[in-house]
PDB file of C-alpha atoms and ligand atoms in Angstrom:
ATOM      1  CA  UNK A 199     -63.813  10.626 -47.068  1.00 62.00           C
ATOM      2  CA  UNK A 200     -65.178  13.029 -50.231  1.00 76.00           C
ATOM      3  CA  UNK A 201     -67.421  10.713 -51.690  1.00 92.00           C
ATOM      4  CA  UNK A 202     -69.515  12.834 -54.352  1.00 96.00           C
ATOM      5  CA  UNK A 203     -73.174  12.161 -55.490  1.00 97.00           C
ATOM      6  CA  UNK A 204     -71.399  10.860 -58.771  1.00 97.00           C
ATOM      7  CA  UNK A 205     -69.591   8.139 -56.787  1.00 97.00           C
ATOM      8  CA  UNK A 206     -72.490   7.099 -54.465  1.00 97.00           C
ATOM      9  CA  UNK A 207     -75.154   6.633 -57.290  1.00 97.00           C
ATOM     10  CA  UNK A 208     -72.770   4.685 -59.236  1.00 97.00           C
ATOM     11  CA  UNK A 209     -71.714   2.660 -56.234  1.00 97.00           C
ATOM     12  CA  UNK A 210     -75.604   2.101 -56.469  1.00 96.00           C
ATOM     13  CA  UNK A 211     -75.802   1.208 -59.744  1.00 96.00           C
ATOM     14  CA  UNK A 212     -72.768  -1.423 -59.209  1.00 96.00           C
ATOM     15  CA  UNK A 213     -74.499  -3.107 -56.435  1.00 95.00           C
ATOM     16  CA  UNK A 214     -77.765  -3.194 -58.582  1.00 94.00           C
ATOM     17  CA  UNK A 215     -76.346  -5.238 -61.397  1.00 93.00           C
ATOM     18  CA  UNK A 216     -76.674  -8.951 -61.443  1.00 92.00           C
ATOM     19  CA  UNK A 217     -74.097 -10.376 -59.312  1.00 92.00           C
ATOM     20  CA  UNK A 218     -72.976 -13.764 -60.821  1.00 91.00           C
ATOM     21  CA  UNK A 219     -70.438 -16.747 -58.635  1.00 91.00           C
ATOM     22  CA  UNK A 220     -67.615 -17.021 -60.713  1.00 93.00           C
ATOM     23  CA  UNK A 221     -65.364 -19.338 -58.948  1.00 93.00           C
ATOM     24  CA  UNK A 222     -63.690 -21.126 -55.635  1.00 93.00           C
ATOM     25  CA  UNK A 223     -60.093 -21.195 -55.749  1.00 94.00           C
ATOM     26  CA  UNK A 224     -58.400 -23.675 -53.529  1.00 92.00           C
ATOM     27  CA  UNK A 225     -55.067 -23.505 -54.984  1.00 92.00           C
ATOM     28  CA  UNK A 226     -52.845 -20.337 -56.279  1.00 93.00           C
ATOM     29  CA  UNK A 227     -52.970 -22.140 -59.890  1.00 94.00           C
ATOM     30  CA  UNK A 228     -56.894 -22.126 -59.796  1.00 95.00           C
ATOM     31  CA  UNK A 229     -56.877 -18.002 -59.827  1.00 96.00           C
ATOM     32  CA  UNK A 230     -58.148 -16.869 -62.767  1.00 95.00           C
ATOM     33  CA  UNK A 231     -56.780 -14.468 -65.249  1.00 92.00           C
ATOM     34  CA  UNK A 232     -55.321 -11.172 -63.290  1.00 93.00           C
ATOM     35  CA  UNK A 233     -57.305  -9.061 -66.149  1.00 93.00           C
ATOM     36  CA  UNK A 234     -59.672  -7.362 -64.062  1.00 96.00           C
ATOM     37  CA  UNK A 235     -59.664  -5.071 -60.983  1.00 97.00           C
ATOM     38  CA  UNK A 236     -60.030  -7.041 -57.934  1.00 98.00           C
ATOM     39  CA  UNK A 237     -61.719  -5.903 -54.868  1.00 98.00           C
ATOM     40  CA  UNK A 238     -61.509  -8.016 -51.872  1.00 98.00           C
ATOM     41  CA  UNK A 239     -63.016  -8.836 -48.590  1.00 97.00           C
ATOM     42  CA  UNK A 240     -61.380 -10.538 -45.358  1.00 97.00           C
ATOM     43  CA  UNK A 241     -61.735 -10.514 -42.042  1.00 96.00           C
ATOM     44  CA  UNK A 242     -61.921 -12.958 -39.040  1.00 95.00           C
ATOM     45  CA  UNK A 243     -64.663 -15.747 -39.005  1.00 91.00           C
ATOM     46  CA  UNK A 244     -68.168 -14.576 -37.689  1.00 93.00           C
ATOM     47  CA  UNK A 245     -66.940 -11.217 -38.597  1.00 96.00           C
ATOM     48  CA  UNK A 246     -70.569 -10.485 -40.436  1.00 95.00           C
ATOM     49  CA  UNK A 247     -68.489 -10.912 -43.916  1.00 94.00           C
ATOM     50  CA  UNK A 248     -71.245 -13.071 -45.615  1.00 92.00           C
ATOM     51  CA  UNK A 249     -74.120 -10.934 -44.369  1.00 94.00           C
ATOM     52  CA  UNK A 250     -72.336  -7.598 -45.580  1.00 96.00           C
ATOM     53  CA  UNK A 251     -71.680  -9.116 -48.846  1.00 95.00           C
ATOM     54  CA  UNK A 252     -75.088  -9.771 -48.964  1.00 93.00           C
ATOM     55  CA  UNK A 253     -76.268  -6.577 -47.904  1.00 96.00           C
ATOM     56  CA  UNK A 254     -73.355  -4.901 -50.368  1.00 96.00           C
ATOM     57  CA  UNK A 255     -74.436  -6.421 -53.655  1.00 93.00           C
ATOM     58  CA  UNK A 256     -77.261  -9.189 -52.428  1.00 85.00           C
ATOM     59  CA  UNK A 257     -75.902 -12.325 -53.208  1.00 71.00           C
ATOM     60  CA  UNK A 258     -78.216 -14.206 -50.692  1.00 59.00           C
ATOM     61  CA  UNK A 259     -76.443 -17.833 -49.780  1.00 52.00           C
ATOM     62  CA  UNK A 260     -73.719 -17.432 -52.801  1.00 54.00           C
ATOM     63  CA  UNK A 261     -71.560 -15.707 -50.123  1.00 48.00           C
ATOM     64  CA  UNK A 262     -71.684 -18.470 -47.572  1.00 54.00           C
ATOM     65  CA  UNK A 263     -68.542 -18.796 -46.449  1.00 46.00           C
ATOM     66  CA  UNK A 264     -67.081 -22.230 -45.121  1.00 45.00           C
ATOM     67  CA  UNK A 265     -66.709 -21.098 -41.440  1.00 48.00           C
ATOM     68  CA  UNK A 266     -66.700 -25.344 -39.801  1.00 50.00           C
ATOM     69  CA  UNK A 267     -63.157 -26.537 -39.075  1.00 48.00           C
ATOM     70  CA  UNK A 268     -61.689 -28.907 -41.199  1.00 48.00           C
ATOM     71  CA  UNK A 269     -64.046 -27.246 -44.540  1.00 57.00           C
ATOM     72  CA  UNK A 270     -61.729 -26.378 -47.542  1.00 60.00           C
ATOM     73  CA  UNK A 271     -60.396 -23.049 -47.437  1.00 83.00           C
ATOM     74  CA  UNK A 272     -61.652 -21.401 -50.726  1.00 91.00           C
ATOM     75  CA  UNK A 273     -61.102 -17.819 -52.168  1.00 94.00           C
ATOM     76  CA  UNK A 274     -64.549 -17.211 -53.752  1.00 93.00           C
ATOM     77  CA  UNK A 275     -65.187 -14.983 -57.078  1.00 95.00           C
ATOM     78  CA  UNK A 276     -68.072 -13.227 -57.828  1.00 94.00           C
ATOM     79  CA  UNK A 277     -68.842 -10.830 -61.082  1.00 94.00           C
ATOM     80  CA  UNK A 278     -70.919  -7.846 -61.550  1.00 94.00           C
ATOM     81  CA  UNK A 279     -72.386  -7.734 -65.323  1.00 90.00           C
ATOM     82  CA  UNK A 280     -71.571  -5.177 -67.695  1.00 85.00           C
ATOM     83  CA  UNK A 281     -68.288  -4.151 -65.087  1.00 84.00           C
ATOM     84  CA  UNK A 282     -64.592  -4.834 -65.161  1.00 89.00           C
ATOM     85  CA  UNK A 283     -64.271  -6.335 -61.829  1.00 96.00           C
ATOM     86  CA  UNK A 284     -63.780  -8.948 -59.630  1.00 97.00           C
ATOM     87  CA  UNK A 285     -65.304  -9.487 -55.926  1.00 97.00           C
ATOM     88  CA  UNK A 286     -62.923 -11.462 -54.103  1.00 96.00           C
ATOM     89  CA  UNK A 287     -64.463 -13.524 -50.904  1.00 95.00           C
ATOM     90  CA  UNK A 288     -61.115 -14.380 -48.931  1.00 94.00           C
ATOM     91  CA  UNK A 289     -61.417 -17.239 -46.580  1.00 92.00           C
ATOM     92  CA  UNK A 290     -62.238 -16.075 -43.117  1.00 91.00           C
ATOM     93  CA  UNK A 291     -59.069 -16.894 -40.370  1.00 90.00           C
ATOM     94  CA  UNK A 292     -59.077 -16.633 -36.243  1.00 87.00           C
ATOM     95  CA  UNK A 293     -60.529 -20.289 -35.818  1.00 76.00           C
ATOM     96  CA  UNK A 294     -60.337 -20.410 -31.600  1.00 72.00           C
ATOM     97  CA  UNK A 295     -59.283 -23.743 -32.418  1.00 75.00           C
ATOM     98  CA  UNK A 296     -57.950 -24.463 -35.908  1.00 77.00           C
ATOM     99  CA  UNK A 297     -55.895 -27.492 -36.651  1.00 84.00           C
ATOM    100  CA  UNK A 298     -52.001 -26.307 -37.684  1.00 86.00           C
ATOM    101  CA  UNK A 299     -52.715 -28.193 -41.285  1.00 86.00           C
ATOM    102  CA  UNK A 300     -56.002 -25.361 -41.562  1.00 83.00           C
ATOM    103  CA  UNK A 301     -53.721 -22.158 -40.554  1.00 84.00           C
ATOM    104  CA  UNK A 302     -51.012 -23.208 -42.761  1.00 87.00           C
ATOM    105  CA  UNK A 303     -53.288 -24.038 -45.636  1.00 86.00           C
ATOM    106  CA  UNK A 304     -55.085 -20.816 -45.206  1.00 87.00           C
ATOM    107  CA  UNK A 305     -51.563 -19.131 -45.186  1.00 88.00           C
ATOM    108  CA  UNK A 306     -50.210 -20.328 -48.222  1.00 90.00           C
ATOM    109  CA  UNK A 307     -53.131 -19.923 -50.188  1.00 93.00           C
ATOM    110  CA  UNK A 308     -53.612 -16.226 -48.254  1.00 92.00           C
ATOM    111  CA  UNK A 309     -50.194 -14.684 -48.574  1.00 91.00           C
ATOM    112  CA  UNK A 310     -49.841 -16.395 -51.908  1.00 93.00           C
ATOM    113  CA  UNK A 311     -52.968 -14.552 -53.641  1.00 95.00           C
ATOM    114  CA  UNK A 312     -51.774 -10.877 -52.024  1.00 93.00           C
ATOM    115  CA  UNK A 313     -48.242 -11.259 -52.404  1.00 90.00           C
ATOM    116  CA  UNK A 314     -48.732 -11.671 -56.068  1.00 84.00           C
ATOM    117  CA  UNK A 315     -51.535  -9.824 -57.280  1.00 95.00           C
ATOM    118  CA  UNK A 316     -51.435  -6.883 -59.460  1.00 94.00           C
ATOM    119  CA  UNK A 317     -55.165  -6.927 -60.560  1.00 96.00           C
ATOM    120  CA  UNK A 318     -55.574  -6.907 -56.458  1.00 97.00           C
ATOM    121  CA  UNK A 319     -56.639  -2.847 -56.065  1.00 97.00           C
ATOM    122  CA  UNK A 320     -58.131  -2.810 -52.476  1.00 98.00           C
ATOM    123  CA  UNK A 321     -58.475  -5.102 -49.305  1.00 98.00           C
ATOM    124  CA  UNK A 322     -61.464  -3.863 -47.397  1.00 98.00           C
ATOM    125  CA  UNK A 323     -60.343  -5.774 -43.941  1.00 98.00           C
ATOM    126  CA  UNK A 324     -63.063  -6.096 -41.660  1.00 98.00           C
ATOM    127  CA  UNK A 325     -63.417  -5.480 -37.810  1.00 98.00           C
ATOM    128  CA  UNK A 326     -65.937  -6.194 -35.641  1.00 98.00           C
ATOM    129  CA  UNK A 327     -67.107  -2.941 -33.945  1.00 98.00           C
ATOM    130  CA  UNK A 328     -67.150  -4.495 -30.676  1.00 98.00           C
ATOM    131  CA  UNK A 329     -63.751  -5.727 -30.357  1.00 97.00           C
ATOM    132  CA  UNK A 330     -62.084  -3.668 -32.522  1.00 98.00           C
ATOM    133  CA  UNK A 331     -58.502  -4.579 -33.908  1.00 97.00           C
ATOM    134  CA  UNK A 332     -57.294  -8.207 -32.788  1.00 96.00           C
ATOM    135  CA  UNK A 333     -53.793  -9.768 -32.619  1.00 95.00           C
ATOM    136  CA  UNK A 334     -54.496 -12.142 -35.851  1.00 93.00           C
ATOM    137  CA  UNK A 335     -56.145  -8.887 -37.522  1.00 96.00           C
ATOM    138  CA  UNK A 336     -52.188  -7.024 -36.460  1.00 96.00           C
ATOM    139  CA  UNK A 337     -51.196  -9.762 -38.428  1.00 94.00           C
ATOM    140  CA  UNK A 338     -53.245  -9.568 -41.553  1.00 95.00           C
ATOM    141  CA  UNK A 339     -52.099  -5.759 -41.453  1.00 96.00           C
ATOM    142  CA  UNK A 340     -48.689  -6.244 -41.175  1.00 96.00           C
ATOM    143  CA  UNK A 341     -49.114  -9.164 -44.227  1.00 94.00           C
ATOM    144  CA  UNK A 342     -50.498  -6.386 -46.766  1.00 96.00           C
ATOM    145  CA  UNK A 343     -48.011  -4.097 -45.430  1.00 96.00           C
ATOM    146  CA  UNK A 344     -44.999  -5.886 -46.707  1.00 95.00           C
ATOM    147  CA  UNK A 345     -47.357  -6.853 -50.065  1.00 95.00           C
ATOM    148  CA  UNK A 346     -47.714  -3.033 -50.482  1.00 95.00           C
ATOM    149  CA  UNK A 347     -51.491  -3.649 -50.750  1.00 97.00           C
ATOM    150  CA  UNK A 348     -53.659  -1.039 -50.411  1.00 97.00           C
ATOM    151  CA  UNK A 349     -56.444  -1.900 -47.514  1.00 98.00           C
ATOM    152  CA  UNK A 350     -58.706  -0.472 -45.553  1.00 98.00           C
ATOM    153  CA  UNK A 351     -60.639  -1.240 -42.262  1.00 98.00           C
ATOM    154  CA  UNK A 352     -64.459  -1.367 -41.640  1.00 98.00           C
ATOM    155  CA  UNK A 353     -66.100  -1.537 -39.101  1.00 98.00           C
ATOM    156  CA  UNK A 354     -69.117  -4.256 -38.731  1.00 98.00           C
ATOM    157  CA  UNK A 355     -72.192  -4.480 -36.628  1.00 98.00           C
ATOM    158  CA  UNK A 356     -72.109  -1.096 -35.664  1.00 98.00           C
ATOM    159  CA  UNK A 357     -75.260  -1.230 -34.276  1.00 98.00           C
ATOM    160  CA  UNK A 358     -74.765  -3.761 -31.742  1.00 98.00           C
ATOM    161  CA  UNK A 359     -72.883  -0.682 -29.920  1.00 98.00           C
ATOM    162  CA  UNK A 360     -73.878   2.789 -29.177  1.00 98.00           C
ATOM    163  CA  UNK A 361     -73.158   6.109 -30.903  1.00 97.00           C
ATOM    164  CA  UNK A 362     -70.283   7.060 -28.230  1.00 98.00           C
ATOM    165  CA  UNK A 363     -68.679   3.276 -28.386  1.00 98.00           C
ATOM    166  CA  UNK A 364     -69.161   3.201 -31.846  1.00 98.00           C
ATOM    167  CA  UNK A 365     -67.069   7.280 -32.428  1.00 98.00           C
ATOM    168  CA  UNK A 366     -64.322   5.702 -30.029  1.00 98.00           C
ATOM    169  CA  UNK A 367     -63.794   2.628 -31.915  1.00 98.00           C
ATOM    170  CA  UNK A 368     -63.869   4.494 -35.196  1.00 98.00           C
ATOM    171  CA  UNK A 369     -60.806   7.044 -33.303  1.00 97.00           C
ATOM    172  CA  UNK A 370     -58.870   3.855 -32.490  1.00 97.00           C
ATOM    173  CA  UNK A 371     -59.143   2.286 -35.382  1.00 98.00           C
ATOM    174  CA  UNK A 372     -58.073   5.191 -37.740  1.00 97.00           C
ATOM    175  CA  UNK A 373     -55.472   5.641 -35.315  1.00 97.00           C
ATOM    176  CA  UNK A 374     -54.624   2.686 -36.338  1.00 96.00           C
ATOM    177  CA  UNK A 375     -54.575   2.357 -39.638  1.00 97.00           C
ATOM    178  CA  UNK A 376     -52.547   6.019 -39.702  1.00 96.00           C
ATOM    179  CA  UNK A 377     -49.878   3.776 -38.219  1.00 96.00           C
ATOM    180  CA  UNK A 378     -49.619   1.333 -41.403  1.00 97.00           C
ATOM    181  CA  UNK A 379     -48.260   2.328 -44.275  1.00 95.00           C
ATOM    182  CA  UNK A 380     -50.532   0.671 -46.647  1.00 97.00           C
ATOM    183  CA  UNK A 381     -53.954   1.198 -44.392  1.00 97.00           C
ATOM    184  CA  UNK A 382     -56.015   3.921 -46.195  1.00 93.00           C
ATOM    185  CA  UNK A 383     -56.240   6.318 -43.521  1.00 88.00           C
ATOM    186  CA  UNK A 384     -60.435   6.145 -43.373  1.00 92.00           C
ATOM    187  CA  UNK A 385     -62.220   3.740 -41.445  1.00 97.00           C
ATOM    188  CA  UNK A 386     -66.003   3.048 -42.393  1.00 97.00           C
ATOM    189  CA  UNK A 387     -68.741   1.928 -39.952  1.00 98.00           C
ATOM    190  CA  UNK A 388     -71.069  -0.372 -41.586  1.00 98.00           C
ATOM    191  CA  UNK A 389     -74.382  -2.463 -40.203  1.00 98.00           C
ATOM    192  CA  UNK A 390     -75.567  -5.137 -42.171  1.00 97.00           C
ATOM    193  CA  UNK A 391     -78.758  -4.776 -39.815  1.00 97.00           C
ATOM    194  CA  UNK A 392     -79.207  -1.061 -40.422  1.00 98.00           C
ATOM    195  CA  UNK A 393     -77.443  -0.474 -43.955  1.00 97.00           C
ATOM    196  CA  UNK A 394     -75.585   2.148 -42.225  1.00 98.00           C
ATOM    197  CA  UNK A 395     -72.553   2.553 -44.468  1.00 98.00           C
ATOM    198  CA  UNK A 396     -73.439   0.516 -46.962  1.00 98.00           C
ATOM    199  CA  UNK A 397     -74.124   3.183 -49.696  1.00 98.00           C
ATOM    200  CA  UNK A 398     -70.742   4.491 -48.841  1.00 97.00           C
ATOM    201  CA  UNK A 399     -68.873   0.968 -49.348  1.00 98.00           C
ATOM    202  CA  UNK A 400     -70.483   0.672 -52.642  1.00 98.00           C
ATOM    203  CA  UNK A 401     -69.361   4.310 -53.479  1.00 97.00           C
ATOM    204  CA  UNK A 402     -66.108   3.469 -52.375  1.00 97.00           C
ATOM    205  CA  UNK A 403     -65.884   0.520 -54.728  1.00 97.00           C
ATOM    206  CA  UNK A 404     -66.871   2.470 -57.923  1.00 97.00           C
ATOM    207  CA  UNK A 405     -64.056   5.335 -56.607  1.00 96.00           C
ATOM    208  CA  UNK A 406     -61.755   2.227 -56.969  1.00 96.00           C
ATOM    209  CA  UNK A 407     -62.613   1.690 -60.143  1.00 96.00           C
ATOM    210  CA  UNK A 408     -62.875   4.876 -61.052  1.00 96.00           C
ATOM    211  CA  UNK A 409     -59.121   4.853 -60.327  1.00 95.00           C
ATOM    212  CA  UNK A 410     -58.166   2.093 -61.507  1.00 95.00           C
ATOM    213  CA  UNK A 411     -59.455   3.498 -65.195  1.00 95.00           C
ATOM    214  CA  UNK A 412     -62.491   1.390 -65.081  1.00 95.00           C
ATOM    215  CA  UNK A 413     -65.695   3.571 -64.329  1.00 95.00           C
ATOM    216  CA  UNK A 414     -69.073   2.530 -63.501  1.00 95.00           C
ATOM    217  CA  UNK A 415     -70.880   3.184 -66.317  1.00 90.00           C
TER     218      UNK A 415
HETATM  219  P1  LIG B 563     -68.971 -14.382 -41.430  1.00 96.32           P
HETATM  220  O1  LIG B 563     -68.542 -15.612 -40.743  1.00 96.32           O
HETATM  221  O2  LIG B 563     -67.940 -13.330 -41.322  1.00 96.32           O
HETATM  222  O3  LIG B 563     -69.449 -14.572 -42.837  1.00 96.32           O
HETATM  223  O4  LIG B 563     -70.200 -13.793 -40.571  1.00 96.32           O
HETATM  224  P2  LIG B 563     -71.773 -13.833 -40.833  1.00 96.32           P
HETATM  225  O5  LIG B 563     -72.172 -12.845 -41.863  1.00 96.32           O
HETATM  226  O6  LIG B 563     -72.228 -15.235 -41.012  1.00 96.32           O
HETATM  227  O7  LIG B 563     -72.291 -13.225 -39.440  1.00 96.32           O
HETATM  228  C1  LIG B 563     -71.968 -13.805 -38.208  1.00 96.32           C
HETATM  229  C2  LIG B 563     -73.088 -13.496 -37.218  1.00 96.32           C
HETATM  230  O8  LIG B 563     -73.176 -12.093 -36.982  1.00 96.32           O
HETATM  231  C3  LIG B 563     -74.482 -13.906 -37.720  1.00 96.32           C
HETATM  232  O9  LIG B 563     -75.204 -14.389 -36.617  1.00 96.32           O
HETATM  233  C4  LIG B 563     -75.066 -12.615 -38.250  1.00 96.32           C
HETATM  234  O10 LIG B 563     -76.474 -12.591 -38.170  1.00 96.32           O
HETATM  235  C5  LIG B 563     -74.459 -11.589 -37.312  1.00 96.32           C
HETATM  236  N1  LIG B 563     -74.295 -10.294 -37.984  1.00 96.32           N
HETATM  237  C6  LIG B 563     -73.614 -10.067 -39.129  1.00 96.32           C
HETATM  238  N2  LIG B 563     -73.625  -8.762 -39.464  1.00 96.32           N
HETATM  239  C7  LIG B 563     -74.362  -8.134 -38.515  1.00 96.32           C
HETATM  240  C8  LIG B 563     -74.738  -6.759 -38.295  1.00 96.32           C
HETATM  241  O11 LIG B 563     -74.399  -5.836 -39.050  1.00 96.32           O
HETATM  242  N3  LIG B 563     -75.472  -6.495 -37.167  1.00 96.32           N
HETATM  243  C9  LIG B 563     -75.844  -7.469 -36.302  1.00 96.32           C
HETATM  244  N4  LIG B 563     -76.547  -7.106 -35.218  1.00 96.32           N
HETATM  245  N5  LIG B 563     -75.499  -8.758 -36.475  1.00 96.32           N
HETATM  246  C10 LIG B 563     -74.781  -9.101 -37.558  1.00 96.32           C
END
């Protein structure tokens, strides 16, 4: 991935604003206006999605995500000042034991926000480093496949492996993602512990931007 000085600093600079809680959206109709670039994160529960967001842009305890059984489902906003974008907080999914009500809410309200989402630039679909790639992650995949939504994996809690665990899972992975047509072909290895690939998350997010016509300024 050619991320330039440029792009890291104002990935930087992005994650140093004041991050502000916009919003939980429980229903499709609850979304608010599609008039800035969205950026979101998803990934299994226990994932480390809370603590990267955290680590990403620091929004101690705002990023808490409802992880108990039976808790509402919520998509959850968040707003960088002075910058054109959206953080998206998806719900997390892969309850061992989620009631059929729970997986079908999360579905609808899921599949409904990326099916239908043209602000929606990037899906930054997390994997746990040690298990790499699940069945209900295959599943997420193939869901943004058919959406035509541009996604890509990352790797968390790289650190609870070793260097050689940690280059294998990143080969598997990208191997991968080559295989789905909307996957962006990269994979990034992130700790939340270490901050290891942090800086380049938050360089990839102002490239998004970037691209989308909306630079970091
Ligand atoms: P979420 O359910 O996806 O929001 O996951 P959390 O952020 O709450 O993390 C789940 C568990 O994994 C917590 O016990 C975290 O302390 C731990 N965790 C999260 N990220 C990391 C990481 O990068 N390294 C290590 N070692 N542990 C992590």
């Amino acid at each position: 991935m050619e991320l330039t000085p440029e792009l890291l600093s104002a990935g930087e600079r992005l994650a140093a604003r004041p991050w502000a809680f916009v919003k939980s959206v429980v229903a499709l109709d609850g979304l608010p206006p599609g008039d800035r670039v969205e950026i979101a994160f998803a990934g299994r529960s226990n994932v480390g999605k809370s603590s990267l967001l955290n680590a990403l842009v620091g929004f101690k305890g705002l990023a808490r995500t409802s992880n108990t059984p039976g808790r509402t489902q919520e998509i959850n906003y968040f707003r960088p000042d002075m910058a054109d974008m959206f953080l998206v907080d998806m719900p997390g999914y892969g309850f061992a034991k989620a009631p059929k009500a729970k997986v079908d809410a999360w579905t609808e309200l899921v599949s409904g926000y990326l099916k239908g989402r043209q602000a929606l630039a990037r899906v930054f679909l997390l994997i746990d480093a040690r298990h790499g790639v699940k069945a209900v992650d295959l599943g997420i995949m193939e869901m943004l496949d058919a959406a035509a939504v541009s996604y890509q994996l990352v790797l968390t809690k790289s650190d609870k492996i070793n260097t050689y665990e940690l280059a294998d899972m990143i080969t598997q992975t990208g191997e991968m993602a080559a295989a789905h047509p909307a996957a962006y072909p990269f994979v990034l290895a992130t700790s939340s512990e270490t901050g290891q690939g942090i800086a380049e998350l938050r360089g990839q997010m102002a490239l998004i931007l970037e691209e989308r016509g909306h630079p970091v300024r």
